[in-house]
């Protein structure tokens, strides 16, 4: 099953469960407090996911390592390499 | 210390206009491998570079020997995926390393890749910029934000089980890479993503090693809207087809 198919299945499952409970005809409705919470749930979840995404990306951005020593080390290695290659006969 | 197995590493180096960097990367590779006692060969796949890359490659072949430096050029720019396929035909190693030839990937990580591979008998070892003490040098805030944002999107949509999907510094078991190359169809860095996704589908195991990515090119080649669009297209295609 492709990822898209998985998402569609998952959304269909959750969506139909939500619809069954939240949009049920008067005879089969769950108690009022539950319905009040259920109705806006999809929007709440979307907003929560949005906040989670922003927080996660923000955190990862802030902790993205800057490899200063790697860059400095590379410069040294480049110098050594050029010198050694010249010794070995490389003509640039 | 564990006995060193009879392994041989083949490094695939596709090049295009890398006249300045190629000798440096080859020197670093040769030194890393001789310091760690790893048997190796470097396969240089040049796509008809007009800047003299092939002449430099020929000099390197003389310096290091034609059993260590294999020149397998092509007539013109034909793309990364086909370069790997072409290079692999000549690889005699049981492990294949793919990496960039512009010094953004430092060969010093390759012995760590090998160590990690032995640790878990992994089919693939992927260098990651996003975990542990992996990281980047030479990126401004905007570039980092795009990178982290794009990676977050791929994690959510593809759940790939690897932290750095667009990275191209990896060690593969030769049979594994051959199998993957048969299946992968994308181009560019989406191709790197597809390799990992398909590897997971086929049940291959992936280990990770933090690496540092030193970008000296970013100043000249800003990440443009075009690339972002093609990344999104590639991501959505993988999302819908794998």
mmCIF file of C-alpha atoms in Angstrom:
data_model
loop_
_atom_site.group_PDB
_atom_site.id
_atom_site.type_symbol
_atom_site.label_atom_id
_atom_site.label_comp_id
_atom_site.label_asym_id
_atom_site.label_seq_id
_atom_site.Cartn_x
_atom_site.Cartn_y
_atom_site.Cartn_z
ATOM 1 C CA UNK A 1 0.000 0.000 0.000
ATOM 2 C CA UNK A 2 1.425 3.373 -0.927
ATOM 3 C CA UNK A 3 1.828 6.105 1.675
ATOM 4 C CA UNK A 4 -0.966 8.043 -0.004
ATOM 5 C CA UNK A 5 -3.238 5.009 0.253
ATOM 6 C CA UNK A 6 -2.333 4.604 3.938
ATOM 7 C CA UNK A 7 -3.210 8.229 4.629
ATOM 8 C CA UNK A 8 -6.497 7.981 2.752
ATOM 9 C CA UNK A 9 -7.441 4.817 4.637
ATOM 10 C CA UNK A 10 -6.531 6.354 7.962
ATOM 11 C CA UNK A 11 -8.436 9.552 7.219
ATOM 12 C CA UNK A 12 -11.426 7.574 5.955
ATOM 13 C CA UNK A 13 -11.468 5.497 9.149
ATOM 14 C CA UNK A 14 -11.158 8.440 11.521
ATOM 15 C CA UNK A 15 -13.440 10.572 9.383
ATOM 16 C CA UNK A 16 -16.243 8.034 9.344
ATOM 17 C CA UNK A 17 -15.914 7.398 13.081
ATOM 18 C CA UNK A 18 -16.114 11.134 13.724
ATOM 19 C CA UNK A 19 -19.022 11.586 11.332
ATOM 20 C CA UNK A 20 -20.910 8.655 12.843
ATOM 21 C CA UNK A 21 -20.624 10.114 16.343
ATOM 22 C CA UNK A 22 -20.815 13.829 15.654
ATOM 23 C CA UNK A 23 -23.398 13.902 12.919
ATOM 24 C CA UNK A 24 -25.606 11.065 14.178
ATOM 25 C CA UNK A 25 -29.400 11.423 13.957
ATOM 26 C CA UNK A 26 -31.150 12.565 17.191
ATOM 27 C CA UNK A 27 -31.943 9.024 18.343
ATOM 28 C CA UNK A 28 -28.353 7.764 18.392
ATOM 29 C CA UNK A 29 -26.478 10.888 19.506
ATOM 30 C CA UNK A 30 -23.842 10.600 22.241
ATOM 31 C CA UNK A 31 -24.343 12.848 25.338
ATOM 32 C CA UNK A 32 -24.192 16.617 24.764
ATOM 33 C CA UNK A 33 -20.775 17.378 26.355
ATOM 34 C CA UNK A 34 -19.148 14.668 24.215
ATOM 35 C CA UNK A 35 -20.781 16.046 21.073
ATOM 36 C CA UNK A 36 -19.626 19.553 21.926
ATOM 37 C CA UNK A 37 -16.035 18.370 22.099
ATOM 38 C CA UNK A 38 -16.313 16.086 19.099
ATOM 39 C CA UNK A 39 -17.624 18.583 16.560
ATOM 40 C CA UNK A 40 -14.615 20.911 16.379
ATOM 41 C CA UNK A 41 -12.123 18.073 16.959
ATOM 42 C CA UNK A 42 -10.799 17.872 13.379
ATOM 43 C CA UNK A 43 -9.988 21.557 13.362
ATOM 44 C CA UNK A 44 -8.392 21.326 16.804
ATOM 45 C CA UNK A 45 -6.222 18.412 15.642
ATOM 46 C CA UNK A 46 -5.180 20.309 12.534
ATOM 47 C CA UNK A 47 -4.182 23.348 14.571
ATOM 48 C CA UNK A 48 -2.370 21.153 17.079
ATOM 49 C CA UNK A 49 -0.454 19.489 14.280
ATOM 50 C CA UNK A 50 0.396 22.889 12.841
ATOM 51 C CA UNK A 51 1.788 24.022 16.192
ATOM 52 C CA UNK A 52 3.727 20.796 16.591
ATOM 53 C CA UNK A 53 5.249 21.231 13.118
ATOM 54 C CA UNK A 54 6.310 24.812 13.784
ATOM 55 C CA UNK A 55 7.784 23.903 17.146
ATOM 56 C CA UNK A 56 9.654 20.888 15.764
ATOM 57 C CA UNK A 57 11.098 22.681 12.745
ATOM 58 C CA UNK A 58 11.972 25.670 14.928
ATOM 59 C CA UNK A 59 13.745 23.484 17.459
ATOM 60 C CA UNK A 60 15.625 21.587 14.767
ATOM 61 C CA UNK A 61 16.623 24.826 13.092
ATOM 62 C CA UNK A 62 17.940 26.215 16.357
ATOM 63 C CA UNK A 63 19.948 23.088 17.106
ATOM 64 C CA UNK A 64 21.318 22.640 13.581
ATOM 65 C CA UNK A 65 25.044 22.112 14.167
ATOM 66 C CA UNK A 66 27.518 24.497 12.577
ATOM 67 C CA UNK A 67 30.630 22.570 11.681
ATOM 68 C CA UNK A 68 33.251 25.253 12.173
ATOM 69 C CA UNK A 69 36.076 22.808 12.982
ATOM 70 C CA UNK A 70 35.222 20.628 10.009
ATOM 71 C CA UNK A 71 35.614 23.606 7.696
ATOM 72 C CA UNK A 72 38.926 24.625 9.280
ATOM 73 C CA UNK A 73 40.198 21.054 9.168
ATOM 74 C CA UNK A 74 39.245 20.809 5.503
ATOM 75 C CA UNK A 75 41.282 23.915 4.717
ATOM 76 C CA UNK A 76 44.334 22.355 6.366
ATOM 77 C CA UNK A 77 43.821 19.096 4.505
ATOM 78 C CA UNK A 78 43.508 20.955 1.218
ATOM 79 C CA UNK A 79 46.833 22.671 1.861
ATOM 80 C CA UNK A 80 48.539 19.385 2.714
ATOM 81 C CA UNK A 81 46.977 17.665 -0.284
ATOM 82 C CA UNK A 82 48.094 20.350 -2.729
ATOM 83 C CA UNK A 83 51.650 20.276 -1.410
ATOM 84 C CA UNK A 84 51.877 16.493 -1.507
ATOM 85 C CA UNK A 85 50.325 16.206 -4.957
ATOM 86 C CA UNK A 86 52.755 18.770 -6.334
ATOM 87 C CA UNK A 87 55.579 16.672 -4.879
ATOM 88 C CA UNK A 88 54.192 13.597 -6.599
ATOM 89 C CA UNK A 89 54.156 15.294 -9.942
ATOM 90 C CA UNK A 90 50.616 16.579 -10.378
ATOM 91 C CA UNK A 91 50.526 19.497 -12.784
ATOM 92 C CA UNK A 92 47.470 21.714 -12.357
ATOM 93 C CA UNK B 1 40.431 -5.804 17.750
ATOM 94 C CA UNK B 2 38.231 -7.769 15.342
ATOM 95 C CA UNK B 3 39.931 -9.385 12.379
ATOM 96 C CA UNK B 4 39.748 -7.268 9.272
ATOM 97 C CA UNK B 5 37.582 -9.012 6.692
ATOM 98 C CA UNK B 6 38.558 -9.332 3.044
ATOM 99 C CA UNK B 7 36.448 -6.345 2.116
ATOM 100 C CA UNK B 8 37.165 -3.984 -0.714
ATOM 101 C CA UNK B 9 35.565 -0.588 -1.066
ATOM 102 C CA UNK B 10 34.658 0.850 -4.447
ATOM 103 C CA UNK B 11 34.119 4.607 -4.380
ATOM 104 C CA UNK B 12 31.947 5.918 -7.192
ATOM 105 C CA UNK B 13 32.812 9.503 -8.084
ATOM 106 C CA UNK B 14 30.639 11.029 -10.764
ATOM 107 C CA UNK B 15 32.256 14.288 -11.803
ATOM 108 C CA UNK B 16 31.352 17.285 -13.882
ATOM 109 C CA UNK B 17 33.764 20.208 -13.946
ATOM 110 C CA UNK B 18 35.653 19.167 -10.826
ATOM 111 C CA UNK B 19 39.161 19.891 -12.098
ATOM 112 C CA UNK B 20 40.121 21.656 -8.867
ATOM 113 C CA UNK B 21 38.450 19.361 -6.363
ATOM 114 C CA UNK B 22 39.061 15.963 -7.911
ATOM 115 C CA UNK B 23 42.763 15.638 -7.008
ATOM 116 C CA UNK B 24 42.016 16.816 -3.480
ATOM 117 C CA UNK B 25 39.211 14.341 -2.936
ATOM 118 C CA UNK B 26 41.267 11.490 -4.390
ATOM 119 C CA UNK B 27 44.229 12.415 -2.178
ATOM 120 C CA UNK B 28 41.983 12.462 0.914
ATOM 121 C CA UNK B 29 40.404 9.138 -0.029
ATOM 122 C CA UNK B 30 43.767 7.470 -0.653
ATOM 123 C CA UNK B 31 45.154 8.776 2.608
ATOM 124 C CA UNK B 32 42.089 7.785 4.634
ATOM 125 C CA UNK B 33 42.129 4.273 3.227
ATOM 126 C CA UNK B 34 45.846 3.717 3.668
ATOM 127 C CA UNK B 35 45.650 5.040 7.261
ATOM 128 C CA UNK B 36 42.817 2.596 8.033
ATOM 129 C CA UNK B 37 44.213 -0.300 6.021
ATOM 130 C CA UNK B 38 41.137 -0.541 3.823
ATOM 131 C CA UNK B 39 41.462 -2.032 0.354
ATOM 132 C CA UNK B 40 39.930 0.344 -2.164
ATOM 133 C CA UNK B 41 39.401 1.524 -5.697
ATOM 134 C CA UNK B 42 38.084 4.854 -6.948
ATOM 135 C CA UNK B 43 35.932 4.844 -10.070
ATOM 136 C CA UNK B 44 35.793 8.280 -11.695
ATOM 137 C CA UNK B 45 32.825 8.738 -14.005
ATOM 138 C CA UNK B 46 33.330 12.009 -15.775
ATOM 139 C CA UNK B 47 30.586 13.248 -18.063
ATOM 140 C CA UNK B 48 32.728 14.943 -20.680
ATOM 141 C CA UNK B 49 33.773 17.899 -18.524
ATOM 142 C CA UNK B 50 35.042 20.783 -20.632
ATOM 143 C CA UNK B 51 37.330 22.095 -17.894
ATOM 144 C CA UNK B 52 40.055 19.458 -18.067
ATOM 145 C CA UNK B 53 38.794 17.155 -15.316
ATOM 146 C CA UNK B 54 39.717 14.117 -17.379
ATOM 147 C CA UNK B 55 43.319 15.253 -17.849
ATOM 148 C CA UNK B 56 43.658 15.668 -14.108
ATOM 149 C CA UNK B 57 42.077 12.245 -13.615
ATOM 150 C CA UNK B 58 44.644 10.709 -15.955
ATOM 151 C CA UNK B 59 47.469 12.254 -13.934
ATOM 152 C CA UNK B 60 45.954 10.819 -10.761
ATOM 153 C CA UNK B 61 45.785 7.417 -12.394
ATOM 154 C CA UNK B 62 49.522 7.610 -13.063
ATOM 155 C CA UNK B 63 50.261 8.712 -9.501
ATOM 156 C CA UNK B 64 48.120 6.129 -7.701
ATOM 157 C CA UNK B 65 48.036 3.290 -10.207
ATOM 158 C CA UNK B 66 45.360 2.055 -12.541
ATOM 159 C CA UNK B 67 44.285 -0.656 -10.080
ATOM 160 C CA UNK B 68 43.280 2.078 -7.630
ATOM 161 C CA UNK B 69 42.023 4.793 -9.985
ATOM 162 C CA UNK B 70 39.610 3.619 -12.654
ATOM 163 C CA UNK B 71 38.701 6.126 -15.311
ATOM 164 C CA UNK B 72 35.341 5.325 -16.846
ATOM 165 C CA UNK B 73 34.189 8.537 -18.521
ATOM 166 C CA UNK B 74 31.120 9.199 -20.624
ATOM 167 C CA UNK B 75 30.680 11.475 -23.585
ATOM 168 C CA UNK B 76 28.267 13.953 -22.094
ATOM 169 C CA UNK B 77 26.200 14.890 -19.036
ATOM 170 C CA UNK B 78 23.856 11.956 -18.602
ATOM 171 C CA UNK B 79 22.723 12.225 -15.009
ATOM 172 C CA UNK B 80 23.660 10.829 -11.644
ATOM 173 C CA UNK B 81 21.617 7.631 -11.629
ATOM 174 C CA UNK B 82 23.055 6.380 -14.884
ATOM 175 C CA UNK B 83 26.535 7.418 -13.730
ATOM 176 C CA UNK B 84 26.186 5.071 -10.757
ATOM 177 C CA UNK B 85 24.902 2.259 -12.961
ATOM 178 C CA UNK B 86 27.769 2.801 -15.378
ATOM 179 C CA UNK B 87 30.383 2.947 -12.610
ATOM 180 C CA UNK B 88 29.045 -0.112 -10.798
ATOM 181 C CA UNK B 89 29.668 -2.275 -13.847
ATOM 182 C CA UNK B 90 33.390 -1.896 -13.169
ATOM 183 C CA UNK B 91 33.312 -2.086 -9.389
ATOM 184 C CA UNK B 92 35.142 -5.053 -7.917
ATOM 185 C CA UNK B 93 34.528 -4.163 -4.291
ATOM 186 C CA UNK B 94 31.892 -5.739 -2.062
ATOM 187 C CA UNK B 95 30.974 -2.318 -0.674
ATOM 188 C CA UNK B 96 30.195 0.769 -2.710
ATOM 189 C CA UNK B 97 30.543 4.312 -1.412
ATOM 190 C CA UNK B 98 28.781 7.147 -3.140
ATOM 191 C CA UNK B 99 29.693 10.707 -2.309
ATOM 192 C CA UNK B 100 30.048 14.187 -3.753
ATOM 193 C CA UNK B 101 33.334 15.018 -5.430
ATOM 194 C CA UNK B 102 33.291 18.679 -4.406
ATOM 195 C CA UNK B 103 34.738 18.180 -0.912
ATOM 196 C CA UNK B 104 31.417 18.738 0.846
ATOM 197 C CA UNK B 105 31.789 15.132 1.982
ATOM 198 C CA UNK B 106 34.994 14.305 3.826
ATOM 199 C CA UNK B 107 36.421 10.812 3.242
ATOM 200 C CA UNK B 108 37.344 10.569 6.919
ATOM 201 C CA UNK B 109 33.791 9.372 7.614
ATOM 202 C CA UNK B 110 34.092 6.307 5.401
ATOM 203 C CA UNK B 111 35.925 4.138 7.972
ATOM 204 C CA UNK B 112 33.128 5.092 10.396
ATOM 205 C CA UNK B 113 30.572 3.967 7.826
ATOM 206 C CA UNK B 114 32.356 0.634 7.592
ATOM 207 C CA UNK B 115 32.518 0.288 11.361
ATOM 208 C CA UNK B 116 28.793 1.021 11.626
ATOM 209 C CA UNK B 117 28.049 -1.485 8.880
ATOM 210 C CA UNK B 118 29.827 -4.221 10.796
ATOM 211 C CA UNK B 119 28.155 -3.213 14.045
ATOM 212 C CA UNK B 120 24.669 -3.987 12.782
ATOM 213 C CA UNK B 121 25.366 -5.830 9.551
ATOM 214 C CA UNK B 122 23.518 -3.060 7.756
ATOM 215 C CA UNK B 123 22.720 -3.159 4.082
ATOM 216 C CA UNK B 124 23.137 0.594 3.832
ATOM 217 C CA UNK B 125 24.944 3.130 6.014
ATOM 218 C CA UNK B 126 23.748 6.673 5.458
ATOM 219 C CA UNK B 127 25.587 9.810 6.493
ATOM 220 C CA UNK B 128 23.220 12.190 8.250
ATOM 221 C CA UNK B 129 23.523 15.929 8.791
ATOM 222 C CA UNK B 130 20.531 16.021 11.106
ATOM 223 C CA UNK B 131 21.393 13.721 13.987
ATOM 224 C CA UNK B 132 24.062 13.403 16.643
ATOM 225 C CA UNK B 133 26.925 15.777 15.959
ATOM 226 C CA UNK B 134 26.205 15.844 12.257
ATOM 227 C CA UNK B 135 25.834 19.304 10.788
ATOM 228 C CA UNK B 136 26.575 21.797 8.080
ATOM 229 C CA UNK B 137 29.042 24.584 7.455
ATOM 230 C CA UNK B 138 28.415 27.519 5.141
ATOM 231 C CA UNK B 139 24.626 27.739 5.269
ATOM 232 C CA UNK B 140 22.733 30.838 6.333
ATOM 233 C CA UNK B 141 19.529 30.736 8.377
ATOM 234 C CA UNK B 142 17.276 30.710 5.353
ATOM 235 C CA UNK B 143 19.048 27.739 3.799
ATOM 236 C CA UNK B 144 18.953 25.836 7.087
ATOM 237 C CA UNK B 145 15.254 26.570 7.504
ATOM 238 C CA UNK B 146 14.472 25.262 4.027
ATOM 239 C CA UNK B 147 16.545 22.174 4.722
ATOM 240 C CA UNK B 148 14.871 21.396 8.059
ATOM 241 C CA UNK B 149 11.428 22.230 6.721
ATOM 242 C CA UNK B 150 11.852 19.998 3.683
ATOM 243 C CA UNK B 151 13.207 17.186 5.823
ATOM 244 C CA UNK B 152 10.281 17.493 8.235
ATOM 245 C CA UNK B 153 7.888 17.191 5.316
ATOM 246 C CA UNK B 154 9.593 14.050 4.044
ATOM 247 C CA UNK B 155 9.526 12.522 7.530
ATOM 248 C CA UNK B 156 5.802 13.166 7.910
ATOM 249 C CA UNK B 157 4.845 12.008 4.434
ATOM 250 C CA UNK B 158 7.240 9.128 3.865
ATOM 251 C CA UNK B 159 8.169 7.950 7.398
ATOM 252 C CA UNK B 160 11.387 6.636 5.876
ATOM 253 C CA UNK B 161 13.214 5.414 8.971
ATOM 254 C CA UNK B 162 16.259 7.500 8.086
ATOM 255 C CA UNK B 163 16.868 11.035 9.282
ATOM 256 C CA UNK B 164 18.623 12.456 6.201
ATOM 257 C CA UNK B 165 16.786 11.485 3.057
ATOM 258 C CA UNK B 166 18.366 13.873 0.580
ATOM 259 C CA UNK B 167 21.916 13.144 1.690
ATOM 260 C CA UNK B 168 24.210 11.536 -0.855
ATOM 261 C CA UNK B 169 27.061 10.262 1.300
ATOM 262 C CA UNK B 170 26.352 6.583 1.743
ATOM 263 C CA UNK B 171 27.857 3.128 1.877
ATOM 264 C CA UNK B 172 25.972 0.306 0.200
ATOM 265 C CA UNK B 173 26.510 -3.406 0.008
ATOM 266 C CA UNK B 174 27.164 -3.976 -3.667
ATOM 267 C CA UNK B 175 24.230 -6.380 -4.235
ATOM 268 C CA UNK B 176 21.936 -3.947 -2.452
ATOM 269 C CA UNK B 177 22.890 -1.001 -4.626
ATOM 270 C CA UNK B 178 22.515 -3.101 -7.762
ATOM 271 C CA UNK B 179 19.026 -4.140 -6.683
ATOM 272 C CA UNK B 180 18.017 -0.550 -5.886
ATOM 273 C CA UNK B 181 19.368 0.880 -9.120
ATOM 274 C CA UNK B 182 17.084 -1.468 -11.050
ATOM 275 C CA UNK B 183 14.074 0.033 -9.308
ATOM 276 C CA UNK B 184 14.758 3.741 -8.953
ATOM 277 C CA UNK B 185 13.480 6.097 -11.601
ATOM 278 C CA UNK B 186 13.756 9.635 -10.204
ATOM 279 C CA UNK B 187 16.388 12.232 -11.006
ATOM 280 C CA UNK B 188 18.684 14.390 -8.904
ATOM 281 C CA UNK B 189 18.292 14.450 -5.144
ATOM 282 C CA UNK B 190 14.805 12.952 -5.346
ATOM 283 C CA UNK B 191 16.673 9.910 -6.622
ATOM 284 C CA UNK B 192 18.632 9.815 -3.320
ATOM 285 C CA UNK B 193 15.319 9.932 -1.480
ATOM 286 C CA UNK B 194 13.846 7.191 -3.613
ATOM 287 C CA UNK B 195 16.783 4.891 -2.914
ATOM 288 C CA UNK B 196 16.146 4.984 0.826
ATOM 289 C CA UNK B 197 12.389 4.606 0.451
ATOM 290 C CA UNK B 198 12.717 1.613 -1.862
ATOM 291 C CA UNK B 199 15.410 0.120 0.363
ATOM 292 C CA UNK B 200 12.950 0.141 3.254
ATOM 293 C CA UNK B 201 10.271 -1.411 1.080
ATOM 294 C CA UNK B 202 12.611 -4.223 0.109
ATOM 295 C CA UNK B 203 13.395 -4.853 3.745
ATOM 296 C CA UNK B 204 16.987 -3.605 3.674
ATOM 297 C CA UNK B 205 18.449 -2.307 6.934
ATOM 298 C CA UNK B 206 19.817 1.207 7.233
ATOM 299 C CA UNK B 207 22.368 2.439 9.762
ATOM 300 C CA UNK B 208 23.271 6.086 10.264
ATOM 301 C CA UNK B 209 26.482 7.954 10.967
ATOM 302 C CA UNK B 210 26.538 11.719 11.696
ATOM 303 C CA UNK B 211 28.574 13.608 9.138
ATOM 304 C CA UNK B 212 29.597 17.201 8.576
ATOM 305 C CA UNK B 213 28.692 18.764 5.263
ATOM 306 C CA UNK B 214 31.014 21.617 4.314
ATOM 307 C CA UNK B 215 29.305 23.654 1.639
ATOM 308 C CA UNK B 216 31.770 25.867 -0.218
ATOM 309 C CA UNK B 217 29.504 26.134 -3.243
ATOM 310 C CA UNK B 218 26.364 27.585 -1.662
ATOM 311 C CA UNK B 219 27.478 31.156 -2.183
ATOM 312 C CA UNK B 220 27.464 30.636 -5.923
ATOM 313 C CA UNK B 221 24.420 28.442 -6.244
ATOM 314 C CA UNK B 222 21.541 29.683 -4.131
ATOM 315 C CA UNK B 223 18.683 27.282 -3.645
ATOM 316 C CA UNK B 224 16.133 28.683 -6.055
ATOM 317 C CA UNK B 225 12.366 28.427 -6.364
ATOM 318 C CA UNK B 226 12.822 25.973 -9.211
ATOM 319 C CA UNK B 227 14.620 23.457 -7.047
ATOM 320 C CA UNK B 228 12.072 23.762 -4.282
ATOM 321 C CA UNK B 229 9.264 23.121 -6.747
ATOM 322 C CA UNK B 230 10.953 20.088 -8.240
ATOM 323 C CA UNK B 231 11.683 18.767 -4.742
ATOM 324 C CA UNK B 232 7.996 19.049 -3.828
ATOM 325 C CA UNK B 233 6.969 17.372 -7.065
ATOM 326 C CA UNK B 234 9.410 14.546 -6.416
ATOM 327 C CA UNK B 235 8.264 14.171 -2.816
ATOM 328 C CA UNK B 236 4.606 14.013 -3.785
ATOM 329 C CA UNK B 237 5.380 11.498 -6.507
ATOM 330 C CA UNK B 238 7.142 9.251 -4.002
ATOM 331 C CA UNK B 239 4.263 9.768 -1.568
ATOM 332 C CA UNK B 240 1.761 8.625 -4.157
ATOM 333 C CA UNK B 241 3.714 5.787 -5.715
ATOM 334 C CA UNK B 242 5.624 4.072 -2.916
#
